[in-house]
Coordinates of C-alpha atoms in Angstrom, one line a residue:
M1 CA 0.2 -0.4 0.4
E2 CA 1.1 3.7 -0.8
L3 CA 0.5 6.0 0.2
H4 CA 1.8 10.2 -2.0
A5 CA 1.9 13.2 -1.4
E6 CA -1.3 14.8 -3.4
Q7 CA -3.2 12.3 -1.1
A8 CA -2.8 13.7 1.7
G9 CA -5.7 15.2 2.4
D10 CA -7.9 12.3 1.5
T11 CA -9.3 10.9 4.6
G12 CA -11.3 8.1 2.6
I13 CA -9.0 4.7 3.6
A14 CA -8.7 6.7 7.2
R15 CA -12.2 6.8 8.2
W16 CA -12.7 3.4 6.7
V17 CA -10.2 1.6 8.7
L18 CA -11.9 3.7 12.2
S19 CA -15.1 2.4 11.0
Q20 CA -13.9 -1.9 10.8
R21 CA -15.4 -3.7 14.4
E22 CA -11.3 -5.4 14.3
I23 CA -8.6 -5.2 11.2
V24 CA -5.3 -8.2 12.5
I25 CA -2.0 -7.8 10.6
R26 CA 0.4 -11.1 10.9
D27 CA 3.7 -10.9 10.2
A28 CA 3.8 -8.3 7.2
S29 CA 6.8 -5.8 6.7
V30 CA 6.3 -2.0 6.8
S31 CA 8.9 1.0 4.8
W32 CA 8.2 4.2 6.3
D33 CA 10.1 6.3 3.4
D34 CA 10.5 10.5 4.8
K35 CA 10.8 11.9 1.8
Q36 CA 11.1 15.1 3.8
R37 CA 14.2 14.4 6.1
G38 CA 15.1 13.2 3.4
A39 CA 15.9 9.8 5.0
P40 CA 17.3 6.5 4.8
L41 CA 13.9 3.7 4.5
L42 CA 13.4 2.5 7.9
E43 CA 12.1 -1.3 7.8
L44 CA 9.7 -2.5 10.1
P45 CA 9.4 -6.3 9.7
G46 CA 7.4 -9.1 11.3
F47 CA 5.5 -6.2 12.1
N48 CA 2.2 -7.3 14.2
F49 CA -1.3 -5.3 14.2
V50 CA -4.3 -5.6 15.7
L51 CA -7.3 -2.5 15.8
R52 CA -10.7 -2.8 17.4
N53 CA -13.1 -0.3 16.9
G54 CA -15.7 0.2 18.8
F55 CA -18.6 2.9 21.0
L56 CA -16.2 3.7 23.3
G57 CA -12.9 4.5 21.2
H58 CA -10.1 2.8 19.6
R59 CA -7.5 0.1 20.5
F60 CA -4.7 -0.7 18.7
A61 CA -1.6 -2.7 19.2
F62 CA 1.3 -3.6 17.5
K63 CA 4.7 -5.2 17.6
A64 CA 7.6 -5.0 15.2
K65 CA 11.4 -6.2 14.9
P66 CA 13.6 -3.2 13.5
S67 CA 17.3 -4.0 12.6
T68 CA 19.7 -4.5 15.9
E69 CA 21.8 -1.1 15.1
L70 CA 17.4 0.0 16.8
A71 CA 16.3 -1.7 18.9
S72 CA 15.6 -4.7 20.4
A73 CA 12.0 -4.7 19.9
L74 CA 8.9 -2.1 19.2
D75 CA 6.2 -2.3 21.3
V76 CA 3.2 0.1 20.8
R77 CA 0.2 0.3 22.6
G78 CA -2.8 3.0 22.2
D79 CA -5.9 3.6 24.0
L80 CA -7.9 6.5 21.7
K81 CA -11.5 7.3 22.7
R82 CA -11.7 10.0 20.0
V83 CA -10.1 10.3 16.6
D84 CA -10.5 13.7 13.7
V85 CA -8.9 11.5 10.9
G86 CA -9.1 15.0 9.6
D87 CA -7.6 16.9 12.6
P88 CA -5.2 14.6 14.5
G89 CA -3.9 16.4 17.0
A90 CA -6.9 16.5 18.3
C91 CA -6.9 12.7 19.2
I92 CA -8.0 12.3 23.3
G93 CA -6.0 8.9 24.8
Q94 CA -3.2 7.3 25.5
V95 CA -0.3 5.7 24.4
Y96 CA 2.7 3.4 25.4
A97 CA 5.5 2.3 23.3
E98 CA 8.2 0.4 24.8
L99 CA 11.7 -0.7 23.3
E100 CA 13.6 -2.9 25.4
Y101 CA 17.0 -2.4 24.1
T102 CA 17.6 1.3 22.2
D103 CA 19.9 3.2 20.1
L104 CA 19.1 6.5 20.1
V105 CA 20.9 7.7 17.9
A106 CA 20.2 5.7 15.0
W107 CA 16.8 6.8 15.6
R108 CA 17.7 10.4 14.9
R109 CA 17.3 10.1 10.9
W110 CA 13.8 9.8 12.1
V111 CA 13.2 11.6 15.3
D112 CA 13.7 15.1 16.0
Y113 CA 15.1 15.0 20.1
P114 CA 14.8 18.1 22.3
F115 CA 18.9 18.0 22.6
D116 CA 21.5 17.2 21.6
I117 CA 21.5 13.4 21.9
R118 CA 25.3 12.0 20.3
S119 CA 24.7 8.2 22.1
G120 CA 22.8 6.9 24.5
K121 CA 21.9 2.7 25.1
G122 CA 19.6 1.3 27.0
G123 CA 16.1 0.4 27.7
V124 CA 13.1 3.3 27.3
R125 CA 8.8 3.0 28.1
L126 CA 7.3 5.7 27.3
W127 CA 3.4 6.9 27.8
L128 CA 1.5 9.9 25.7
D129 CA -1.6 11.1 27.3
L130 CA -3.2 13.1 25.0
Q131 CA -6.3 16.1 25.5
G132 CA -6.9 17.2 22.3
K133 CA -4.8 20.7 21.2
T134 CA -5.5 21.2 25.1
S135 CA -2.7 19.1 26.2
S136 CA -0.5 16.9 26.7
R137 CA 2.1 14.1 28.7
L138 CA 4.5 12.2 28.2
T139 CA 6.6 10.0 31.2
A140 CA 9.2 8.1 30.2
D141 CA 10.6 5.4 32.0
L142 CA 14.7 5.5 31.2
A143 CA 17.3 2.9 32.4
L144 CA 19.8 4.7 29.2
S145 CA 23.7 4.1 30.1
Q146 CA 26.5 5.6 27.4
V147 CA 24.5 8.7 27.0
A148 CA 25.4 11.8 25.6
G149 CA 24.9 14.4 25.2
R150 CA 24.1 19.3 25.4
V151 CA 21.3 19.8 27.3
A152 CA 21.5 23.6 25.4
K153 CA 23.8 24.8 22.5
D154 CA 26.0 26.8 25.0
T155 CA 27.1 24.5 27.5
P156 CA 29.8 21.6 27.7
L157 CA 29.0 18.0 26.3
L158 CA 28.0 15.9 29.7
E159 CA 28.7 12.2 29.4
L160 CA 26.5 10.0 31.7
D161 CA 28.0 6.6 32.6
Y162 CA 23.7 5.4 33.3
L163 CA 20.7 7.4 33.2
Q164 CA 18.4 5.6 35.0
G165 CA 14.6 6.5 36.2
R166 CA 11.4 8.3 35.6
L167 CA 11.2 11.0 33.2
G168 CA 8.0 13.3 32.3
A169 CA 6.8 16.5 31.1
S170 CA 3.5 18.2 29.9
Q171 CA 2.2 21.3 29.0
H172 CA -1.6 22.4 28.7
D173 CA -3.0 25.9 25.9
G174 CA 1.0 26.1 25.3
K175 CA 1.2 28.2 28.2
E176 CA 1.3 25.8 30.8
F177 CA 3.8 23.1 31.6
E178 CA 5.3 21.3 33.7
V179 CA 8.6 18.8 34.3
F180 CA 9.3 16.0 36.6
G181 CA 11.5 12.8 37.7
S182 CA 10.7 10.0 40.2
K183 CA 13.6 7.9 41.1
L184 CA 15.3 10.1 39.7
T185 CA 19.0 9.0 39.2
L186 CA 22.3 9.5 37.4
R187 CA 26.7 9.1 37.6
T188 CA 28.3 10.8 34.7
G189 CA 32.1 9.7 33.1
T190 CA 34.0 11.4 35.5
G191 CA 32.6 10.5 38.7
I192 CA 29.6 12.6 39.9
V193 CA 26.3 11.0 41.2
V194 CA 23.4 12.5 42.0
P195 CA 20.9 9.5 44.1
P196 CA 17.7 8.8 44.0
A197 CA 15.3 12.6 43.5
D198 CA 11.2 13.5 42.9
F199 CA 10.7 16.8 42.1
R200 CA 8.3 18.0 40.0
V201 CA 8.0 22.2 38.4
R202 CA 4.9 23.6 37.1
W203 CA 4.9 26.8 35.3
A204 CA 2.7 29.2 33.7
P205 CA 2.8 33.3 33.4
S206 CA 0.5 33.2 36.6
G207 CA 3.4 31.4 38.5
G208 CA 4.8 28.1 39.1
E209 CA 5.4 25.2 41.7
I210 CA 8.2 23.3 42.6
D211 CA 7.9 20.3 45.2
A212 CA 11.1 17.7 45.5
D213 CA 12.7 15.6 47.8
G214 CA 15.9 13.7 48.7
I215 CA 17.5 16.5 46.5
E216 CA 21.5 16.5 46.5
L217 CA 22.6 19.4 46.9
A218 CA 26.6 18.8 45.6
P219 CA 26.3 16.8 42.7
L220 CA 23.7 18.9 41.3
A221 CA 26.0 21.8 41.7
R222 CA 28.8 19.8 39.3
L223 CA 26.4 19.6 37.2
A224 CA 26.0 23.6 36.4
E225 CA 27.8 23.9 34.4
Y226 CA 26.1 21.5 32.0
L227 CA 22.8 23.5 32.4
P228 CA 22.0 26.8 30.9
F229 CA 22.2 28.8 34.2
P230 CA 23.7 32.5 34.5
Q231 CA 27.0 33.4 34.5
A232 CA 26.9 34.2 38.1
A233 CA 24.8 31.9 39.7
R234 CA 28.0 29.6 37.8
A235 CA 30.4 31.2 39.7
R236 CA 28.0 31.6 42.9
L237 CA 28.6 27.6 43.0
A238 CA 31.4 27.0 42.1
A239 CA 32.7 29.5 44.8
T240 CA 30.6 28.4 47.9
E241 CA 30.1 24.4 47.5
P242 CA 26.4 23.5 47.9
R243 CA 26.6 20.3 49.5
G244 CA 23.5 18.2 52.1
S245 CA 20.1 17.6 51.3
V246 CA 17.1 19.0 50.7
R247 CA 12.9 17.5 51.6
N248 CA 9.8 18.4 51.2
L249 CA 10.5 21.1 49.0
K250 CA 7.6 22.9 48.4
A251 CA 8.0 26.8 46.6
D252 CA 5.3 28.4 44.7
W253 CA 5.2 32.2 43.0
T254 CA 2.4 33.9 41.3
G255 CA 3.6 36.6 38.4
D256 CA 6.9 35.6 36.1
A257 CA 9.9 33.4 38.1
E258 CA 13.0 35.6 37.8
D259 CA 11.0 39.1 39.6
P260 CA 7.3 37.3 40.9
Q261 CA 5.3 39.4 42.5
H262 CA 5.0 36.9 46.0
Y263 CA 6.1 33.6 47.0
S264 CA 6.9 31.0 49.2
V265 CA 9.2 28.7 49.9
R266 CA 9.4 25.3 52.9
G267 CA 11.0 23.0 54.0
G268 CA 13.7 20.7 55.0
F269 CA 17.4 20.3 55.3
A270 CA 19.9 17.8 56.3
R271 CA 23.9 18.4 57.0
L272 CA 23.3 21.4 54.8
A273 CA 26.8 23.2 54.2
S274 CA 28.7 26.1 52.5
R275 CA 31.9 27.2 52.2
A276 CA 31.8 31.4 53.5
H277 CA 32.0 33.4 50.0
D278 CA 31.6 37.4 49.3
R279 CA 31.7 38.4 53.3
I280 CA 28.2 35.7 54.4
P281 CA 29.4 32.6 56.4
G282 CA 30.2 29.5 55.7
F283 CA 29.1 26.6 57.4
A284 CA 28.4 22.3 57.4
G285 CA 26.5 19.8 59.2
L286 CA 23.2 22.1 59.5
T287 CA 19.8 20.2 60.2
G288 CA 16.6 21.8 59.9
R289 CA 13.3 23.1 58.3
F290 CA 12.7 26.7 57.0
E291 CA 10.0 29.0 55.9
A292 CA 10.4 31.8 54.0
S293 CA 8.2 34.5 51.8
E294 CA 9.1 37.5 50.0
K295 CA 7.9 38.9 53.7
G296 CA 10.0 37.6 55.6
G297 CA 10.5 33.5 57.1
S298 CA 12.1 31.4 59.6
V299 CA 14.5 28.8 59.8
V300 CA 14.3 26.2 63.1
L301 CA 17.9 24.4 63.5
G302 CA 18.5 21.1 65.3
S303 CA 22.0 19.9 64.8
D304 CA 25.3 17.9 65.5
R305 CA 29.0 18.2 64.4
V306 CA 28.3 22.0 63.4
A307 CA 30.9 24.0 62.1
I308 CA 31.2 28.2 60.6
E309 CA 33.7 29.8 58.5
L310 CA 33.8 33.3 59.5
P311 CA 37.1 34.7 57.3
G312 CA 38.9 37.7 58.7
V313 CA 36.0 37.6 61.5
V314 CA 37.9 35.1 64.1
A315 CA 41.3 34.1 64.3
E316 CA 41.1 30.5 63.5
S317 CA 37.9 28.8 61.3
P318 CA 36.0 26.8 61.0
L319 CA 34.9 27.1 64.2
Q320 CA 33.2 23.5 64.8
F321 CA 30.4 22.8 67.3
D322 CA 29.0 19.6 68.6
S323 CA 25.4 20.6 68.9
L324 CA 23.3 23.8 67.8
A325 CA 20.2 24.4 67.9
A326 CA 17.9 27.6 66.7
Q327 CA 15.0 29.3 66.2
I328 CA 15.4 32.5 64.0
S329 CA 13.2 34.6 61.9
W330 CA 13.3 37.7 60.4
K331 CA 11.3 40.8 58.6
V332 CA 11.9 42.2 55.0
A333 CA 10.0 45.8 54.3
P334 CA 11.2 48.0 51.3
D335 CA 13.7 49.4 52.8
R336 CA 14.8 47.4 55.5
F337 CA 15.8 44.0 56.7
D338 CA 15.7 42.7 60.2
L339 CA 17.5 38.8 62.0
A340 CA 16.0 37.8 64.7
F341 CA 17.2 35.2 67.2
D342 CA 15.1 34.0 68.8
T343 CA 17.0 31.5 70.6
L344 CA 20.9 29.8 69.4
S345 CA 22.3 27.7 71.4
F346 CA 25.9 25.8 71.3
A347 CA 28.7 24.2 72.6
N348 CA 31.9 22.8 72.3
S349 CA 34.4 21.7 74.3
D350 CA 35.3 25.1 74.1
I351 CA 32.5 27.2 75.2
A352 CA 28.9 26.2 76.1
G353 CA 26.1 28.6 76.0
T354 CA 23.0 30.5 74.3
L355 CA 22.3 33.8 71.9
F356 CA 19.7 36.0 71.4
G357 CA 19.1 38.8 69.8
G358 CA 18.9 40.2 66.2
F359 CA 20.4 42.4 63.3
A360 CA 18.8 45.2 61.1
R361 CA 20.0 47.3 58.0
G362 CA 18.5 50.3 56.9
Q363 CA 17.8 52.1 54.2
G364 CA 21.8 53.7 54.2
G365 CA 23.0 49.7 53.8
A366 CA 23.9 50.3 57.7
S367 CA 24.0 46.8 59.9
V368 CA 23.0 47.3 64.1
I369 CA 23.5 44.4 65.6
D370 CA 21.7 43.7 69.5
L371 CA 23.5 40.7 70.8
T372 CA 23.2 38.9 74.4
G373 CA 24.7 36.1 75.5
N374 CA 25.4 33.4 78.8
F375 CA 27.2 31.4 78.7
F376 CA 27.3 28.5 81.4
H377 CA 30.6 27.2 80.3
A378 CA 34.0 28.2 78.1
D379 CA 37.6 27.6 78.3
G380 CA 40.4 30.4 78.8
R381 CA 43.2 28.8 76.9
T382 CA 40.8 28.9 73.9
V383 CA 38.8 32.8 74.3
Y384 CA 41.5 33.9 71.6
R385 CA 39.2 32.2 68.9
Y386 CA 36.4 33.5 70.3
V387 CA 36.9 37.7 69.8
P388 CA 35.8 39.2 67.2
L389 CA 38.5 40.7 64.2
L390 CA 41.1 40.9 66.2
P391 CA 44.5 41.3 64.6
G392 CA 47.2 38.4 64.2
P393 CA 49.9 39.4 66.4
V394 CA 46.9 40.2 69.5
V395 CA 45.8 36.2 68.6
E396 CA 48.7 35.0 69.0
Y397 CA 49.2 36.9 72.0
L398 CA 46.3 35.7 73.7
K399 CA 46.7 32.1 72.3
A400 CA 50.4 32.0 73.9
S401 CA 49.8 33.9 77.4
I402 CA 45.6 33.1 78.3
Q403 CA 47.2 29.2 79.4
G404 CA 44.0 27.9 81.6
G405 CA 41.0 29.0 83.4
H406 CA 37.8 27.7 83.2
S407 CA 34.4 30.0 83.8
N408 CA 31.1 28.3 84.6
D409 CA 29.9 31.7 84.6
V410 CA 30.1 34.1 80.8
R411 CA 28.2 37.2 79.8
L412 CA 28.8 39.2 76.5
R413 CA 26.3 42.0 75.3
L414 CA 27.5 43.2 71.8
K415 CA 25.4 46.4 70.4
G416 CA 25.3 48.5 68.0
E417 CA 26.9 49.2 64.1
L418 CA 29.1 46.9 63.0
A419 CA 30.8 49.5 60.9
K420 CA 32.2 51.3 64.2
F421 CA 33.2 47.6 66.5
P422 CA 35.2 47.6 68.3
F423 CA 33.4 51.2 69.3
D424 CA 36.2 53.7 70.1
D425 CA 34.0 56.4 70.3
P426 CA 32.2 57.0 73.2
G427 CA 28.0 55.9 72.8
S428 CA 29.1 54.5 69.8
G429 CA 28.0 50.6 70.6
I430 CA 28.7 48.3 73.8
F431 CA 31.5 45.4 73.9
Q432 CA 31.4 43.8 76.6
I433 CA 32.6 41.0 78.2
V434 CA 32.4 38.6 81.2
A435 CA 33.7 35.6 82.8
K436 CA 33.6 34.6 86.1
V437 CA 37.0 32.7 85.7
T438 CA 38.8 30.5 88.0
D439 CA 42.5 28.9 88.0
A440 CA 43.1 30.9 85.4
D441 CA 46.9 30.9 84.3
F442 CA 48.2 34.6 82.6
R443 CA 51.5 33.9 80.8
Y444 CA 52.2 38.2 81.0
A445 CA 55.1 37.6 78.8
E446 CA 57.8 35.3 78.1
G447 CA 60.7 35.5 80.3
W448 CA 58.5 36.9 83.3
P449 CA 57.2 34.4 85.9
R450 CA 53.6 33.4 85.0
A451 CA 50.8 34.0 87.3
S452 CA 48.3 30.7 88.1
G453 CA 45.8 30.2 90.1
L454 CA 44.3 33.3 89.1
S455 CA 40.3 33.7 90.4
G456 CA 38.3 36.9 89.4
D457 CA 36.7 38.5 86.2
L458 CA 37.7 38.9 82.0
I459 CA 36.5 41.2 81.2
F460 CA 36.4 42.4 77.4
E461 CA 35.5 46.4 77.0
G462 CA 35.1 47.5 74.0
K463 CA 39.2 47.5 73.1
S464 CA 40.5 46.9 76.1
M465 CA 40.6 43.8 77.8
R466 CA 41.0 43.3 81.3
I467 CA 41.6 40.8 84.5
I468 CA 41.0 41.3 88.0
A469 CA 42.1 38.6 90.1
S470 CA 41.7 38.7 94.2
K471 CA 43.9 34.9 94.1
G472 CA 46.5 34.0 92.3
A473 CA 50.5 33.5 92.9
V474 CA 53.2 33.9 91.2
L475 CA 56.0 31.2 91.5
D476 CA 55.0 30.9 95.4
V477 CA 54.3 33.9 96.0
R478 CA 50.4 34.5 97.4
A479 CA 49.1 37.5 95.5
S480 CA 45.8 39.7 97.1
S481 CA 45.1 41.4 94.2
V482 CA 47.0 40.6 90.3
R483 CA 45.0 43.4 87.4
A484 CA 45.9 43.0 84.1
S485 CA 46.0 45.0 81.2
I486 CA 45.6 45.3 77.5
P487 CA 44.3 49.2 76.8
D488 CA 44.0 48.3 73.6
L489 CA 43.4 45.2 71.6
F490 CA 43.1 46.4 68.1
H491 CA 45.6 49.4 66.8
G492 CA 49.1 50.0 67.1
D493 CA 51.8 49.1 69.3
V494 CA 49.6 46.4 71.8
R495 CA 50.7 46.7 74.8
V496 CA 50.3 45.0 78.4
G497 CA 50.0 46.0 81.5
L498 CA 50.3 43.8 84.9
E499 CA 49.8 45.6 88.7
F500 CA 50.5 42.4 91.4
R501 CA 49.7 42.8 95.3
A502 CA 51.1 40.1 97.6
E503 CA 52.7 39.5 101.2
D504 CA 54.3 36.7 101.6
K505 CA 58.5 36.0 102.5
T506 CA 61.2 37.3 101.7
S507 CA 62.2 34.6 99.8
D508 CA 59.8 34.4 97.5
F509 CA 60.1 37.8 96.2
L510 CA 64.2 37.1 96.2
R511 CA 63.1 33.8 93.4
F512 CA 60.6 36.1 91.8
I513 CA 63.7 38.6 90.1
A514 CA 65.8 36.2 89.7
E515 CA 63.7 34.4 87.5
S516 CA 62.5 37.0 85.0
P517 CA 63.8 39.6 82.8
V518 CA 64.3 42.0 86.2
T519 CA 67.5 40.7 87.6
K520 CA 69.6 41.6 84.5
A521 CA 67.4 45.1 84.8
L522 CA 69.0 45.1 88.0
D523 CA 72.5 43.2 86.6
G524 CA 72.3 41.0 89.1
M525 CA 73.3 42.1 92.4
T526 CA 70.6 40.4 94.0
E527 CA 71.3 37.0 92.9
S528 CA 73.8 35.8 95.7
M529 CA 70.9 37.5 98.5
S530 CA 69.2 35.2 100.6
A531 CA 66.2 36.5 103.2
A532 CA 63.7 35.0 105.6
G533 CA 60.9 37.4 107.2
A534 CA 57.7 38.7 105.0
G535 CA 57.5 41.7 103.0
R536 CA 54.5 43.4 100.4
L537 CA 55.0 44.0 97.1
A538 CA 53.1 47.2 94.6
L539 CA 54.2 46.0 91.7
G540 CA 53.7 47.6 88.6
L541 CA 54.4 46.9 84.7
D542 CA 54.2 47.4 81.5
I543 CA 55.6 45.8 78.6
P544 CA 55.3 45.9 75.1
I545 CA 53.6 42.5 73.5
R546 CA 55.9 42.3 70.0
N547 CA 59.4 43.8 71.4
P548 CA 59.0 42.0 75.5
E549 CA 62.2 43.3 76.5
T550 CA 61.6 46.6 76.1
F551 CA 58.9 46.6 79.4
K552 CA 58.9 49.5 81.7
L553 CA 58.9 48.2 85.3
A554 CA 57.8 50.2 88.7
G555 CA 57.0 49.0 92.6
E556 CA 58.4 48.9 95.7
F557 CA 58.9 46.7 98.4
Q558 CA 58.1 47.0 101.8
L559 CA 60.0 45.0 104.7
I560 CA 58.6 43.3 108.0
D561 CA 61.6 42.3 110.6
N562 CA 63.8 40.4 107.8
E563 CA 66.9 38.8 108.0
I564 CA 68.9 39.4 105.2
R565 CA 72.3 38.1 103.7
T566 CA 74.2 40.0 100.9
D567 CA 75.8 36.5 100.0
S568 CA 76.6 33.4 101.9
D569 CA 79.9 34.7 103.9
A570 CA 78.3 37.4 105.0
P571 CA 77.3 39.2 108.1
P572 CA 73.8 39.1 108.6
F573 CA 71.0 42.1 108.2
S574 CA 68.2 41.8 111.3
H575 CA 65.0 43.2 112.2
L576 CA 65.3 44.9 108.8
N577 CA 62.4 46.9 107.6
G578 CA 61.5 50.0 105.9
R579 CA 60.9 49.9 101.7
L580 CA 62.4 49.4 98.4
E581 CA 61.2 51.3 95.3
F582 CA 62.4 49.5 91.9
T583 CA 62.2 50.4 88.2
E584 CA 63.5 48.4 85.1
S585 CA 66.6 50.6 86.2
G586 CA 67.5 50.2 89.8
I587 CA 66.5 50.1 92.7
T588 CA 66.3 52.8 95.5
A589 CA 65.9 53.1 99.3
R590 CA 65.9 55.8 102.0
A591 CA 66.2 54.9 105.8
L592 CA 66.1 51.2 105.8
S593 CA 66.4 50.4 109.5
A594 CA 68.2 47.2 110.6
R595 CA 70.6 45.4 113.1
F596 CA 73.8 44.6 111.6
L597 CA 76.8 43.6 114.1
G598 CA 75.0 43.9 117.2
G599 CA 74.0 47.2 116.7
P600 CA 71.2 49.5 114.8
A601 CA 72.0 50.3 111.9
T602 CA 70.3 53.2 108.7
I603 CA 70.5 52.1 105.3
S604 CA 70.4 53.5 102.0
V605 CA 70.5 52.1 99.1
A606 CA 70.2 53.5 94.8
T607 CA 71.6 51.6 91.4
R608 CA 71.7 52.2 88.6
A609 CA 71.6 50.3 85.3

């Protein structure tokens, strides 16, 4: 039977075929000669066909055995409820086709694909739902291997080891479109694996919807270069390397998807991660759920083993947390953005506690923060990790100097415009950390005996740091007061000041001198001395952390009924009382009273280094 082009408008034979109750063809051979495409002759031997026409519609099925180059077998079935022979596009019904094995490229001579297919072999099952000219829906079950092609003209060639799952698309009136997938999975030739995922995207001029589940972000981000994304989006994905999974994602919008009038999105996520980029912090290990719209949104977090990346803000990034839980919400207005930390709790071996407060950005772009924190565990050795924006030398100093201490009562207050941090000018803002510390060790300067066993307050306030301790010791000298301060942590030549008051054995004070740079300043004059008795010390030090050898020293020592020998062979000065004053340059003493060689004596001392 030959069909000629000049007979294309003649529907008589088609009407006759559809008027028969049943037509059966067995073991036929069909040839398709497509003159318009200039394609080679398509031979379909072993053709078996059944058509049954009835009041409720037209059912047909045919099988054929094309050449092995094309497919192993072709199985097509249909159930058409309405057929208009004068307008085939108006058909209503369903058509099913199955190819147990096929070569997609071989069919390109007779079939136009929506993508540039270069290779692909495997099994395909297709369902085509027709609703006349108003709508259609195509569903495909795929089990393909060695697939290669381009999704768009200007994208690189995508090579897949396999592509499996269900993929489909539909349209309604040429205005509403839908793309969907079920248990869709693939692996590229470079080893990118997309685990089975479900999704549905519907869009129309009036708006659209997205539903997705089981979406793994890392492989999708790596596939971005093969997809028709804007270059800016590709660059951001490459820079941030998003990872983690998204569950039960639901989104909808009205208007243009690029600039929607209204939108809402909600879903859950697990192990969410992103690298820091363009002043946006990085993170890893976040698990929770979220809701968002053009007016604002909220996030609820409940995560374990979390990392927060704050490059340029804290000394060691990322910060690691064993647990992190939060309720965060935000509001968006035309000239303002407000972020609220309703609760934010976290814990690791360094620190544990809670934060609450808010952040706002106004029309002029100024960012203002108002944050309060309470912490029930803090390790003094790691304080340098959490104070923001410290210069490198200060970080190294705090890391080396605070070598012990613990607090179960730490309070944070941060309020003001972030651009003015640490709020040098009075009234510009508040930055304050107050920690009640116990058993702290403070190595205030290289070469000096450390202050140990300190109990008191560690305070960061504005640009300064202070330690105010009512208990502690230097070597074996028990202190009644230890005060240390760094007036300016953030600018210029950072210096540490130390004030030390103690009452103890004079022999321990001599040991302090011997084991500190003071002995060099005094030219070793106390090295051969020995003492019995007690005294009171008031000591002040000023030490630049970059050049600790250029320290300034001022102090006094009150001798109380001491016995001192200048060396082991010299007779002692007994019942020695009076006050010694000393600096980094020497010692001065006026009218010390003592007994020497059995009689009273008055002693004055003046030395210069």
